[in-house]
């Protein structure tokens, strides 16, 4: 399990809880390539009694058919709407104030609809706010927690946006999500072994987008994975680690080795530099050079995390004590 909870994010969590009673609508910003994995379950608990507009950013990089599935999935939930956008396209953003008013319902004529914008770091939250405001309000950049504090921004359509720092969750329980986040660049390349991320990504791309993968790297065949005979490796803390290559059905290690050999990773003596192959694959995946790709579908949501399962849970204890502030080397990098 990946775990972290830097002090500034613990502070942001407290600020969100304090501000929520005055908020009419929550905008949750998600990456359209991984809408489940880029959703912070802690934010879902905090905001479960507020109407939510899910904004799927980077729609230009995501598979359009999968994006339609995700929008339909979110639209089917209570008090929830979804919209896919490319945050640099102002025409697409103009729908957002109207959707906020529809979700908020009746609001006094003498005040704006109050909207809190949330999301993990590196999902395009600040770019979205700047696009809605028509000017640079929120900072963007390739460093964790660029947005350090809440700020209020009035935009056209009688909407007041409350920006919040990008907030991580204390622990990523779903290891598949951890690998998808790492593959997309949403968490530091040092958080999980870089080559392991590329191996898993190779296998997943072979399963989901075999033609795009084969065409990009001129692969003649996609080798099928054969699980080792020995018992599944066990972590020190007990639980068995999932065999992602077996789940995907393809040998990601062999695929990555071939990519490396074809793209400058062949050393003297015929030794293959897997790290070089990982750099090529992950950088090109993130830049959209393999085409429009989505790393998960609604069918990939674990059963315990499905909306109908969460609705049966008890409401969170808002009086529960906060965890102590602590700094961690594991943080998202990128735009807020």
PDB file of N, CA and C in Angstrom, residues 23 28 64 114 121 130 153 183 186 198 223 231 264 285 287 330:
ATOM      1  N   UNK A  23     -21.209  25.862   1.485  1.00  0.00           N
ATOM      2  CA  UNK A  23     -21.043  25.533   0.065  1.00  0.00           C
ATOM      3  C   UNK A  23     -22.329  24.945  -0.502  1.00  0.00           C
ATOM      4  N   UNK A  28     -15.671  18.281  -8.317  1.00  0.00           N
ATOM      5  CA  UNK A  28     -14.535  17.379  -8.135  1.00  0.00           C
ATOM      6  C   UNK A  28     -13.867  17.202  -9.489  1.00  0.00           C
ATOM      7  N   UNK A  64     -12.507   8.512 -26.169  1.00  0.00           N
ATOM      8  CA  UNK A  64     -13.831   9.141 -26.129  1.00  0.00           C
ATOM      9  C   UNK A  64     -14.958   8.171 -25.778  1.00  0.00           C
ATOM     10  N   UNK A 114     -22.295  29.160  -4.406  1.00  0.00           N
ATOM     11  CA  UNK A 114     -20.962  28.929  -3.839  1.00  0.00           C
ATOM     12  C   UNK A 114     -20.498  27.520  -4.190  1.00  0.00           C
ATOM     13  N   UNK A 121      -3.739  16.612  -6.502  1.00  0.00           N
ATOM     14  CA  UNK A 121      -2.800  17.360  -7.344  1.00  0.00           C
ATOM     15  C   UNK A 121      -2.649  16.720  -8.729  1.00  0.00           C
ATOM     16  N   UNK A 130      -8.505  28.866 -13.868  1.00  0.00           N
ATOM     17  CA  UNK A 130      -8.029  29.955 -14.720  1.00  0.00           C
ATOM     18  C   UNK A 130      -8.875  30.083 -15.981  1.00  0.00           C
ATOM     19  N   UNK A 153     -12.850  32.961  -6.031  1.00  0.00           N
ATOM     20  CA  UNK A 153     -12.800  33.550  -7.364  1.00  0.00           C
ATOM     21  C   UNK A 153     -14.229  33.683  -7.887  1.00  0.00           C
ATOM     22  N   UNK A 183       1.555   5.580 -13.608  1.00  0.00           N
ATOM     23  CA  UNK A 183       1.720   5.555 -15.057  1.00  0.00           C
ATOM     24  C   UNK A 183       1.322   6.884 -15.686  1.00  0.00           C
ATOM     25  N   UNK A 186       0.737  11.100 -12.054  1.00  0.00           N
ATOM     26  CA  UNK A 186       0.050  11.816 -10.980  1.00  0.00           C
ATOM     27  C   UNK A 186       0.789  11.719  -9.651  1.00  0.00           C
ATOM     28  N   UNK A 198       6.218   0.685 -15.526  1.00  0.00           N
ATOM     29  CA  UNK A 198       6.200   0.513 -16.979  1.00  0.00           C
ATOM     30  C   UNK A 198       5.871  -0.919 -17.376  1.00  0.00           C
ATOM     31  N   UNK A 223       3.484 -10.980 -26.215  1.00  0.00           N
ATOM     32  CA  UNK A 223       3.647 -12.259 -25.514  1.00  0.00           C
ATOM     33  C   UNK A 223       2.671 -12.430 -24.358  1.00  0.00           C
ATOM     34  N   UNK A 231       4.709 -20.168  -5.106  1.00  0.00           N
ATOM     35  CA  UNK A 231       3.593 -19.501  -4.434  1.00  0.00           C
ATOM     36  C   UNK A 231       3.712 -17.997  -4.595  1.00  0.00           C
ATOM     37  N   UNK A 264      16.584   2.647 -28.342  1.00  0.00           N
ATOM     38  CA  UNK A 264      17.801   3.181 -27.755  1.00  0.00           C
ATOM     39  C   UNK A 264      18.212   2.575 -26.438  1.00  0.00           C
ATOM     40  N   UNK A 285       3.226   7.701 -23.228  1.00  0.00           N
ATOM     41  CA  UNK A 285       1.862   7.483 -22.746  1.00  0.00           C
ATOM     42  C   UNK A 285       1.282   8.778 -22.184  1.00  0.00           C
ATOM     43  N   UNK A 287       2.201  11.812 -22.822  1.00  0.00           N
ATOM     44  CA  UNK A 287       2.111  12.853 -23.845  1.00  0.00           C
ATOM     45  C   UNK A 287       1.057  12.557 -24.904  1.00  0.00           C
ATOM     46  N   UNK A 330       6.706  11.116  -0.376  1.00  0.00           N
ATOM     47  CA  UNK A 330       5.815  10.673  -1.434  1.00  0.00           C
ATOM     48  C   UNK A 330       4.721  11.708  -1.625  1.00  0.00           C
TER      49      UNK A 330
END
